[in-house]
Amino acid sequence: MERLPMNVFIVFAHPEPRSLNGAVRDFAVRHLRRAGHEVRVSDLYAMGWKSELDADDNLVRMPGQRFDPSMDSSRAYANGTQREDIAREQEKLRWADVVILQFPLWWFSMPAILKGWVDRVYACGFAYGVGEHSDTHWGDRYGEGTLAGKRAMLLVTAGGWESHYEPRGINGPIDDILFPIQHGILYFPGFDVLPPHVIYRTDRIDEAGFTRVCEALGERLDSLRETAPIPFRKQNGGDYVIPALTLRPDLAPGRSGFGIHVDQRSASPRDSQNTTR
Amino acid sequence: MERLPMNVFIVFAHPEPRSLNGAVRDFAVRHLRRAGHEVRVSDLYAMGWKSELDADDNLVRMPGQRFDPSMDSSRAYANGTQREDIAREQEKLRWADVVILQFPLWWFSMPAILKGWVDRVYACGFAYGVGEHSDTHWGDRYGEGTLAGKRAMLLVTAGGWESHYEPRGINGPIDDILFPIQHGILYFPGFDVLPPHVIYRTDRIDEAGFTRVCEALGERLDSLRETAPIPFRKQNGGDYVIPALTLRPDLAPGRSGFGIHVDQRSASPRDSQNTTR
């Protein structure tokens, strides 16, 4: 079967290239290129990425002016006065058909440097504050937005055991731990979000284990275009009461929590296994 | 009623002192000092806090050595060769009776600079990798650990409406959004975690609104010692199967998700309102 080449953008957040994460990243880049895809990588540590969103992110500021993260970001984005490092990452996002965020799970979230990539690259007017606000449409977000039509996937390593992240595991279900990222960071500006690829117990991976890791990841990379995304509900598609933005009482009646924002009617068996908890 | 003075440590993560967050922080410090408490503040932006955990966090390294985040952290902590900024923050944590993390909710989590405080200050041997691992005791964590006996609370501002964070709100329930922080970052190394104090719709707060914000926060600060913590389940208290670390089948039978890690038997009405979703 002939595969159409895609543009794949990997954002990589590990401090050591000779780590498991580094080896997995190298494998992914090679594998994707061999399949004919274009690949770009932002290796945040190697780039010396600035993690802290602050007043210096707008190149043109009035002296003594109070810094307002949203207002300043909005102005800088609209006026083309964003710091160059931010604009470059936005350009890579526009270029990409698929975005992969690769990171080790540190304290049940992303490393600070990757959070700082989100905080800064996700400018007001680019990733939020997009589209009209009215009684039926509360901005282009959660299923609409600048990044609509693109796909995104998390590629995560965890030191702990898989059972610790199961539905009744002590850390909480992995899909719930990742929900603020998958729904709040990826789906929010429009991405279709593929089920995450998580590698557990990374301190116990020998050579044979690494081969298995690459095989499993290779299958995911070969099916980036076909894999069904998590069927999160669109904000402006009629499922939510606007402006309260609560789920309509007749949908998932009596239930609450992250799971109700996945539309089980359109979920494939694999998705529902991954997201219903 | 006479109040015993406490040591309160506020970790503050907003880039602009003249922001609502800055004003709230100033109020909190004044209010606590007037009540006789000792207060220390780590203003991460003002301190120029380094957000990125990396090889430079260990002052003594072999040239060319592969950097392993946990191993290096463990060695630096044990040998007293941590960077001074990390050691100083650990000392403040040891000093504190109560720790307050104050931050604006950015992309459903903490700003990168605060995540970087956690990533770096939470050294191996200090906040994780503590205690014996056996068939009945899987390390001193989730209810035990270096910071046991201390209390912690999140003080969070959110631009969105409260209804967006309700049990059926589109962003997900606020207690679930904060679970990876409250359970995974605060309860994990031993803190008793008080219900969070969240201020919503922060772009719409006028002077009268700010007065109400201070009144509500003042009540929380006056009751830091008496407020019942969220009754998270202890890892090594018999509720979990070790080493799988899944909740015993007879507890919260048939249920899953973050909520099952709160022990409803010991929850007060206020707690269960805050944590059962």
Coordinates of C-alpha atoms in Angstrom, one line a residue:
Chain A
M1 CA 0.0 0.0 0.0
E2 CA 1.4 3.3 -1.0
R3 CA 1.6 5.9 1.8
L4 CA 1.3 9.6 1.3
P5 CA 4.2 11.5 2.9
M6 CA 3.3 13.6 5.9
N7 CA 5.0 16.4 7.8
V8 CA 5.7 15.1 11.3
F9 CA 6.9 17.5 14.1
I10 CA 8.4 15.9 17.2
V11 CA 8.8 18.1 20.3
F12 CA 11.3 16.3 22.5
A13 CA 11.9 17.1 26.1
H14 CA 14.6 15.0 27.7
P15 CA 18.0 16.4 29.0
E16 CA 20.1 13.4 27.9
P17 CA 20.4 12.2 24.3
R18 CA 21.9 8.9 25.4
S19 CA 18.8 8.1 27.4
L20 CA 16.0 5.7 26.6
N21 CA 14.0 8.7 25.4
G22 CA 16.9 9.7 23.2
A23 CA 17.1 6.3 21.6
V24 CA 13.3 6.1 21.1
R25 CA 13.4 9.5 19.5
D26 CA 16.2 8.5 17.1
F27 CA 14.3 5.3 16.2
A28 CA 11.1 7.3 15.6
V29 CA 12.9 9.9 13.3
R30 CA 14.6 7.1 11.3
H31 CA 11.4 5.0 11.0
L32 CA 9.3 8.0 9.8
R33 CA 11.9 9.1 7.3
R34 CA 12.3 5.7 5.9
A35 CA 8.6 5.6 5.3
G36 CA 9.0 8.8 3.3
H37 CA 7.7 11.4 5.8
E38 CA 9.3 14.7 6.4
V39 CA 10.4 15.0 10.1
R40 CA 11.3 18.0 12.1
V41 CA 12.4 17.8 15.8
S42 CA 12.5 20.5 18.4
D43 CA 14.9 19.1 21.0
L44 CA 14.1 21.6 23.7
Y45 CA 17.1 21.0 26.0
A46 CA 19.5 21.1 23.1
M47 CA 17.9 24.3 21.8
G48 CA 18.3 25.9 25.2
W49 CA 14.6 26.6 25.2
K50 CA 13.5 29.4 27.5
S51 CA 10.8 27.9 29.8
E52 CA 9.5 31.0 31.5
L53 CA 6.7 33.0 29.9
D54 CA 7.4 36.6 30.8
A55 CA 7.5 40.2 29.6
D56 CA 10.5 39.6 27.4
D57 CA 8.4 37.4 25.1
N58 CA 7.1 40.6 23.5
L59 CA 9.9 42.5 21.8
V60 CA 8.1 45.8 21.9
R61 CA 7.1 47.0 25.4
M62 CA 6.4 50.3 27.0
P63 CA 8.8 50.9 29.9
G64 CA 7.1 50.4 33.3
Q65 CA 4.0 48.9 31.7
R66 CA 2.2 46.2 33.8
F67 CA 2.7 42.8 32.2
D68 CA -0.5 40.9 31.5
P69 CA 0.3 37.4 30.1
S70 CA -2.8 37.2 27.8
M71 CA -2.9 40.8 26.7
D72 CA 0.8 41.0 26.0
S73 CA 0.8 37.7 24.2
S74 CA -2.2 38.8 22.1
R75 CA -0.5 42.1 21.2
A76 CA 2.8 40.5 20.3
Y77 CA 1.1 37.8 18.2
A78 CA -1.1 40.3 16.3
N79 CA 1.7 42.8 15.8
G80 CA 4.4 40.3 14.8
T81 CA 6.6 41.3 17.8
Q82 CA 6.8 37.9 19.4
R83 CA 10.3 36.6 20.3
E84 CA 11.7 34.8 17.3
D85 CA 11.9 31.4 19.2
I86 CA 8.1 31.5 19.7
A87 CA 7.3 32.4 16.1
R88 CA 9.5 29.6 14.8
E89 CA 7.7 27.0 16.9
Q90 CA 4.3 28.3 15.7
E91 CA 5.6 28.0 12.1
K92 CA 6.5 24.4 12.7
L93 CA 3.1 23.7 14.1
R94 CA 1.5 25.2 11.0
W95 CA 3.8 23.1 8.8
A96 CA 3.0 19.8 10.6
D97 CA 0.3 17.3 9.7
V98 CA 1.1 15.3 12.9
V99 CA 2.6 16.6 16.1
I100 CA 4.2 14.2 18.6
L101 CA 5.0 15.4 22.1
Q102 CA 7.7 13.1 23.6
F103 CA 8.6 13.3 27.2
P104 CA 9.3 11.4 30.4
L105 CA 6.4 11.6 32.9
W106 CA 7.8 13.7 35.7
W107 CA 5.5 14.2 38.7
F108 CA 2.5 13.1 36.7
S109 CA 2.9 15.8 34.0
M110 CA 5.4 17.0 31.5
P111 CA 8.9 18.3 32.3
A112 CA 9.0 22.1 33.0
I113 CA 10.8 22.8 29.7
L114 CA 7.9 21.3 27.7
K115 CA 5.3 23.0 29.8
G116 CA 7.2 26.2 29.0
W117 CA 7.0 25.4 25.3
V118 CA 3.2 25.2 25.7
D119 CA 2.9 28.3 27.9
R120 CA 4.9 30.4 25.4
V121 CA 4.2 29.0 21.9
Y122 CA 0.4 28.8 22.6
A123 CA 0.0 32.5 22.1
C124 CA -3.3 34.4 22.6
G125 CA -4.8 34.6 19.1
F126 CA -3.0 31.5 18.0
A127 CA -4.0 28.7 20.5
Y128 CA -6.6 30.5 22.5
G129 CA -8.7 33.7 22.2
V130 CA -9.5 32.5 18.7
G131 CA -12.9 33.0 16.9
E132 CA -16.2 34.7 17.9
H133 CA -17.8 34.5 21.3
S134 CA -21.6 34.4 21.1
D135 CA -24.6 32.6 22.6
T136 CA -24.0 29.6 20.4
H137 CA -20.2 29.7 19.8
W138 CA -17.8 30.2 22.7
G139 CA -14.6 30.8 20.7
D140 CA -12.9 28.3 18.3
R141 CA -11.8 25.8 20.9
Y142 CA -12.2 22.1 21.8
G143 CA -12.5 20.7 18.4
E144 CA -12.0 23.9 16.4
G145 CA -9.2 26.4 16.2
T146 CA -5.9 27.2 14.5
L147 CA -4.6 23.6 14.6
A148 CA -7.8 21.9 13.4
G149 CA -7.2 19.2 10.8
K150 CA -3.9 18.2 12.3
R151 CA -3.3 15.1 14.5
A152 CA -1.3 14.9 17.7
M153 CA -0.1 12.1 19.9
L154 CA 1.7 11.8 23.3
L155 CA 4.8 9.6 23.4
V156 CA 5.5 9.1 27.1
T157 CA 7.8 7.1 29.3
A158 CA 7.1 6.3 32.9
G159 CA 9.3 4.8 35.5
G160 CA 6.5 3.1 37.4
W161 CA 4.7 -0.1 36.7
E162 CA 1.7 -0.2 34.3
S163 CA -0.5 -1.5 37.1
H164 CA 0.1 1.7 39.1
Y165 CA -1.6 3.6 36.2
E166 CA -4.5 1.2 35.7
P167 CA -8.1 2.2 36.3
R168 CA -7.7 1.3 40.0
G169 CA -4.0 2.0 40.3
I170 CA -2.7 4.3 43.0
N171 CA -1.4 7.0 40.6
G172 CA -4.8 7.3 38.9
P173 CA -5.7 6.0 35.4
I174 CA -3.1 7.1 32.8
D175 CA -5.9 8.5 30.6
D176 CA -7.1 10.7 33.4
I177 CA -3.5 11.8 34.3
L178 CA -3.0 12.8 30.6
F179 CA -6.5 14.4 30.2
P180 CA -5.4 17.9 31.0
I181 CA -2.7 17.6 28.3
Q182 CA -4.7 15.6 25.7
H183 CA -8.0 17.5 26.1
G184 CA -6.8 20.8 27.6
I185 CA -3.6 21.3 25.5
L186 CA -4.1 19.3 22.3
Y187 CA -7.8 19.1 21.7
F188 CA -8.4 22.7 22.8
P189 CA -6.6 24.5 19.9
G190 CA -8.1 22.0 17.4
F191 CA -5.9 18.9 17.2
D192 CA -7.4 15.4 16.6
V193 CA -5.8 13.5 19.5
L194 CA -4.6 10.0 18.9
P195 CA -4.5 7.5 21.9
P196 CA -1.2 8.0 23.8
H197 CA 1.7 5.7 23.5
V198 CA 3.1 5.0 26.9
I199 CA 6.2 3.0 27.8
Y200 CA 6.2 1.8 31.4
R201 CA 9.0 0.7 33.8
T202 CA 11.7 2.3 31.8
D203 CA 14.4 1.6 34.3
R204 CA 14.1 -2.1 33.5
I205 CA 14.4 -2.2 29.7
D206 CA 17.2 -4.3 28.3
E207 CA 18.2 -4.8 24.7
A208 CA 15.4 -7.3 24.0
G209 CA 13.0 -4.9 25.7
F210 CA 14.1 -2.1 23.6
T211 CA 13.5 -4.1 20.4
R212 CA 9.9 -4.7 21.6
V213 CA 9.6 -1.0 22.4
C214 CA 10.6 -0.1 18.9
E215 CA 8.3 -2.7 17.3
A216 CA 5.3 -1.4 19.2
L217 CA 6.1 2.2 18.5
G218 CA 6.8 1.4 14.8
E219 CA 3.2 0.1 14.5
R220 CA 1.9 3.3 16.0
L221 CA 4.0 5.4 13.6
D222 CA 2.9 3.4 10.6
S223 CA -0.8 4.0 11.4
L224 CA -0.7 7.7 12.4
R225 CA -3.0 8.6 9.5
E226 CA -5.5 5.7 10.1
T227 CA -5.7 5.5 13.9
A228 CA -9.1 6.7 15.2
P229 CA -8.7 9.8 17.4
I230 CA -10.1 9.9 20.9
P231 CA -13.7 11.1 20.2
F232 CA -13.7 14.1 22.5
R233 CA -17.0 16.2 22.2
K234 CA -16.9 19.4 20.2
Q235 CA -17.6 22.4 22.4
N236 CA -19.8 24.2 19.8
G237 CA -21.4 21.1 18.3
G238 CA -24.5 21.2 20.5
D239 CA -23.4 18.9 23.3
Y240 CA -22.7 21.8 25.8
V241 CA -24.9 24.5 27.3
I242 CA -23.3 27.8 26.3
P243 CA -22.0 29.9 28.1
A244 CA -22.0 27.7 31.2
L245 CA -20.1 25.1 29.1
T246 CA -21.6 22.2 31.1
L247 CA -22.5 19.0 29.3
R248 CA -26.2 18.8 28.4
P249 CA -28.2 17.0 31.1
D250 CA -29.5 14.4 28.8
L251 CA -25.9 13.3 27.7
A252 CA -24.1 10.9 30.0
P253 CA -26.9 11.6 32.5
G254 CA -26.0 11.6 36.2
R255 CA -22.3 11.1 35.4
S256 CA -19.4 13.5 35.8
G257 CA -15.6 13.6 35.5
F258 CA -13.2 13.6 32.6
G259 CA -14.8 10.6 30.9
I260 CA -18.1 12.3 30.0
H261 CA -16.2 14.5 27.5
V262 CA -15.5 11.5 25.3
D263 CA -18.5 10.7 23.1
Q264 CA -19.0 6.9 23.5
R265 CA -21.5 6.8 20.7
S266 CA -18.6 7.4 18.2
A267 CA -16.0 5.5 20.1
S268 CA -14.4 2.4 18.6
P269 CA -13.8 -0.5 21.0
R270 CA -10.1 0.5 21.2
D271 CA -10.9 4.1 22.1
S272 CA -13.5 3.2 24.7
Q273 CA -11.0 0.8 26.2
N274 CA -8.5 3.7 26.4
T275 CA -10.7 6.4 27.6
T276 CA -13.6 5.1 29.6
R277 CA -12.8 5.0 33.2
Chain B
M1 CA -8.8 31.9 71.1
E2 CA -5.1 32.0 71.1
R3 CA -3.4 30.8 68.0
L4 CA 0.0 29.1 67.9
P5 CA 2.3 30.7 65.4
M6 CA 3.2 28.6 62.4
N7 CA 5.9 28.7 59.8
V8 CA 4.2 29.3 56.4
F9 CA 6.1 28.9 53.2
I10 CA 4.5 30.4 50.0
V11 CA 5.9 29.4 46.6
F12 CA 4.7 32.1 44.2
A13 CA 4.7 31.7 40.4
H14 CA 3.5 34.8 38.6
P15 CA 5.7 37.0 36.4
E16 CA 4.0 40.4 37.4
P17 CA 4.0 41.6 41.0
R18 CA 1.3 44.2 40.0
S19 CA -1.1 41.4 39.0
L20 CA -4.1 40.1 40.8
N21 CA -1.8 37.2 41.9
G22 CA 0.7 39.7 43.2
A23 CA -2.0 41.5 45.2
V24 CA -3.4 38.3 46.6
R25 CA 0.1 37.2 47.6
D26 CA 0.7 40.5 49.4
F27 CA -2.6 40.2 51.2
A28 CA -1.8 36.7 52.3
V29 CA 1.7 37.6 53.6
R30 CA 0.3 40.6 55.6
H31 CA -2.7 38.6 56.9
L32 CA -0.5 35.7 58.1
R33 CA 2.1 37.9 59.7
R34 CA -0.6 39.9 61.6
A35 CA -1.8 36.6 63.0
G36 CA 1.7 36.0 64.4
H37 CA 2.9 33.5 61.8
E38 CA 6.4 33.4 60.3
V39 CA 6.1 33.7 56.5
R40 CA 8.7 33.0 53.9
V41 CA 8.1 33.5 50.2
S42 CA 9.9 32.0 47.2
D43 CA 8.9 34.4 44.4
L44 CA 10.2 32.2 41.5
Y45 CA 10.2 34.8 38.8
A46 CA 11.9 37.4 41.0
M47 CA 14.5 34.9 42.0
G48 CA 15.3 34.0 38.4
W49 CA 14.5 30.4 39.2
K50 CA 16.1 27.9 36.8
S51 CA 13.2 25.8 35.5
E52 CA 15.1 23.0 33.7
L53 CA 16.2 19.9 35.6
D54 CA 19.6 19.0 34.0
A55 CA 23.1 17.7 34.6
D56 CA 24.2 21.1 36.1
D57 CA 22.0 20.4 39.1
N58 CA 24.7 18.1 40.5
L59 CA 27.9 20.2 41.1
V60 CA 30.2 17.2 40.9
R61 CA 30.0 15.3 37.7
M62 CA 32.3 13.0 35.7
P63 CA 33.0 14.5 32.3
G64 CA 31.3 12.6 29.5
Q65 CA 29.1 10.7 32.0
R66 CA 25.6 9.9 30.9
F67 CA 23.0 12.0 32.8
D68 CA 20.3 10.0 34.6
P69 CA 17.8 12.3 36.2
S70 CA 17.0 10.0 39.2
M71 CA 20.5 8.6 39.7
D72 CA 22.2 12.0 39.5
S73 CA 19.6 13.6 41.8
S74 CA 20.0 10.8 44.3
R75 CA 23.8 11.1 44.3
A76 CA 23.8 14.9 44.6
Y77 CA 21.3 14.8 47.4
A78 CA 23.2 12.1 49.3
N79 CA 26.6 13.7 48.8
G80 CA 25.6 17.2 49.5
T81 CA 26.6 18.3 46.0
Q82 CA 23.2 19.7 44.9
R83 CA 23.1 23.2 43.4
E84 CA 22.6 25.7 46.2
D85 CA 19.3 26.9 44.9
I86 CA 17.8 23.4 45.2
A87 CA 19.2 22.9 48.7
R88 CA 17.8 26.2 49.9
E89 CA 14.3 25.3 48.8
Q90 CA 14.5 22.0 50.5
E91 CA 15.5 23.7 53.7
K92 CA 12.5 26.0 53.4
L93 CA 10.3 23.0 53.0
R94 CA 11.8 21.4 56.2
W95 CA 11.3 24.6 58.0
A96 CA 7.6 25.0 57.1
D97 CA 4.6 23.8 58.9
V98 CA 2.4 24.8 56.0
V99 CA 3.3 25.2 52.3
I100 CA 1.1 27.2 49.9
L101 CA 1.7 26.9 46.1
Q102 CA 0.2 30.0 44.5
F103 CA -0.1 30.1 40.8
P104 CA -2.4 31.0 37.8
L105 CA -3.8 27.9 36.1
W106 CA -2.1 27.9 32.7
W107 CA -3.2 25.2 30.4
F108 CA -4.8 23.3 33.2
S109 CA -1.6 23.0 35.2
M110 CA 1.1 25.1 36.9
P111 CA 3.3 27.6 35.0
A112 CA 6.5 26.0 33.8
I113 CA 8.6 27.8 36.4
L114 CA 6.7 26.2 39.2
K115 CA 6.8 22.8 37.6
G116 CA 10.6 23.3 37.3
W117 CA 10.6 24.0 41.1
V118 CA 9.0 20.7 41.7
D119 CA 11.1 18.8 39.1
R120 CA 14.3 20.1 40.7
V121 CA 13.6 20.6 44.5
Y122 CA 11.9 17.2 44.7
A123 CA 15.2 15.3 44.7
C124 CA 15.5 11.5 44.8
G125 CA 16.0 10.6 48.4
F126 CA 14.1 13.7 49.5
A127 CA 10.7 13.6 47.9
Y128 CA 10.9 10.1 46.2
G129 CA 13.0 7.0 46.5
V130 CA 12.5 7.3 50.3
G131 CA 12.1 4.3 52.7
E132 CA 12.2 0.6 52.3
H133 CA 10.6 -1.4 49.5
S134 CA 9.1 -4.7 50.5
D135 CA 6.1 -6.8 50.1
T136 CA 4.1 -4.7 52.5
H137 CA 5.7 -1.3 52.2
W138 CA 6.4 0.2 48.8
G139 CA 8.6 3.2 49.8
D140 CA 7.6 6.0 52.1
R141 CA 5.1 7.7 49.8
Y142 CA 1.4 8.7 49.5
G143 CA 0.9 9.6 53.1
E144 CA 4.4 8.9 54.4
G145 CA 7.7 10.6 53.5
T146 CA 10.0 13.4 54.3
L147 CA 7.2 16.0 54.4
A148 CA 4.8 14.0 56.6
G149 CA 3.2 16.1 59.4
K150 CA 3.2 19.2 57.3
R151 CA 0.2 20.7 55.5
A152 CA -0.1 22.0 52.0
M153 CA -2.7 24.0 50.0
L154 CA -3.0 25.2 46.4
L155 CA -4.0 28.8 45.9
V156 CA -5.0 29.0 42.3
T157 CA -6.5 31.7 39.9
A158 CA -8.3 30.8 36.8
G159 CA -9.5 33.0 34.0
G160 CA -12.5 30.8 33.1
W161 CA -15.9 30.7 34.7
E162 CA -16.5 28.4 37.7
S163 CA -19.1 26.5 35.8
H164 CA -16.5 25.5 33.2
Y165 CA -14.7 23.6 36.0
E166 CA -17.8 22.1 37.6
P167 CA -18.4 18.3 37.8
R168 CA -19.9 18.4 34.3
G169 CA -18.0 21.5 33.0
I170 CA -16.1 21.2 29.7
N171 CA -12.6 21.7 31.3
G172 CA -13.2 18.8 33.7
P173 CA -13.9 19.0 37.4
I174 CA -11.4 21.3 39.1
D175 CA -10.5 18.6 41.7
D176 CA -9.7 16.2 38.9
I177 CA -7.6 18.8 37.1
L178 CA -5.7 19.4 40.3
F179 CA -5.4 15.7 41.4
P180 CA -2.0 15.1 39.7
I181 CA -0.7 18.1 41.8
Q182 CA -2.6 17.5 45.0
H183 CA -2.2 13.7 45.2
G184 CA 0.9 13.2 42.9
I185 CA 3.0 16.1 44.0
L186 CA 1.8 17.1 47.5
Y187 CA 0.4 13.9 49.1
F188 CA 3.2 11.7 47.5
P189 CA 6.0 13.0 49.7
G190 CA 3.8 13.1 52.8
F191 CA 1.9 16.4 53.0
D192 CA -1.6 16.5 54.4
V193 CA -3.4 18.3 51.5
L194 CA -6.0 20.9 52.4
P195 CA -8.9 21.5 49.9
P196 CA -7.7 24.0 47.2
H197 CA -8.6 27.7 47.2
V198 CA -9.5 28.6 43.6
I199 CA -10.4 32.1 42.4
Y200 CA -12.3 32.1 39.1
R201 CA -12.8 34.6 36.3
T202 CA -9.9 36.7 37.4
D203 CA -10.2 39.1 34.4
R204 CA -13.4 40.4 35.8
I205 CA -12.4 41.3 39.4
D206 CA -13.0 45.0 40.4
E207 CA -12.3 46.6 43.8
A208 CA -15.4 45.2 45.5
G209 CA -14.5 41.8 44.0
F210 CA -11.0 42.0 45.4
T211 CA -12.3 42.7 48.8
R212 CA -14.5 39.6 48.6
V213 CA -11.5 37.6 47.4
C214 CA -9.5 38.7 50.4
E215 CA -12.3 38.0 52.8
A216 CA -12.7 34.4 51.5
L217 CA -8.9 33.8 51.4
G218 CA -8.6 35.3 54.9
E219 CA -11.0 32.7 56.3
R220 CA -8.9 29.9 54.7
L221 CA -5.7 31.4 56.1
D222 CA -7.2 31.7 59.6
S223 CA -8.2 28.0 59.6
L224 CA -5.0 26.4 58.1
R225 CA -4.5 24.4 61.2
E226 CA -8.1 23.2 61.7
T227 CA -9.3 22.5 58.2
A228 CA -9.7 18.8 57.6
P229 CA -7.3 17.6 54.9
I230 CA -8.5 15.7 51.8
P231 CA -8.7 12.1 53.1
F232 CA -6.5 10.5 50.5
R233 CA -5.8 6.8 51.2
K234 CA -2.4 5.8 52.6
Q235 CA -0.4 3.6 50.2
N236 CA 1.0 1.4 52.9
G237 CA -2.1 1.4 55.2
G238 CA -3.7 -1.8 53.9
D239 CA -6.0 -0.3 51.2
Y240 CA -3.7 -1.2 48.3
V241 CA -2.4 -4.5 47.0
I242 CA 1.4 -4.4 47.0
P243 CA 3.3 -4.3 44.6
A244 CA 0.6 -3.9 42.0
L245 CA -0.6 -0.8 44.0
T246 CA -4.2 -1.2 42.9
L247 CA -7.0 -0.5 45.3
R248 CA -8.3 -3.6 47.1
P249 CA -11.2 -5.0 45.2
D250 CA -13.6 -4.7 48.1
L251 CA -12.9 -1.0 48.5
A252 CA -15.0 1.3 46.2
P253 CA -16.0 -1.9 44.4
G254 CA -16.5 -1.6 40.6
R255 CA -15.4 2.0 40.6
S256 CA -12.3 3.6 39.1
G257 CA -10.7 7.0 38.5
F258 CA -9.2 9.6 40.8
G259 CA -12.1 9.6 43.2
I260 CA -11.5 6.1 44.6
H261 CA -8.3 7.3 46.2
V262 CA -10.2 9.5 48.6
D263 CA -11.5 7.5 51.6
Q264 CA -15.1 8.6 51.8
R265 CA -15.5 6.8 55.2
S266 CA -13.4 9.5 56.8
A267 CA -14.5 12.4 54.6
S268 CA -16.4 15.2 56.3
P269 CA -19.3 16.7 54.3
R270 CA -17.1 19.5 53.1
D271 CA -14.4 17.2 51.9
S272 CA -16.7 14.9 50.1
Q273 CA -18.2 17.9 48.4
N274 CA -14.8 18.9 47.3
T275 CA -13.4 15.6 46.2
T276 CA -16.2 13.3 45.2
R277 CA -17.0 13.6 41.6

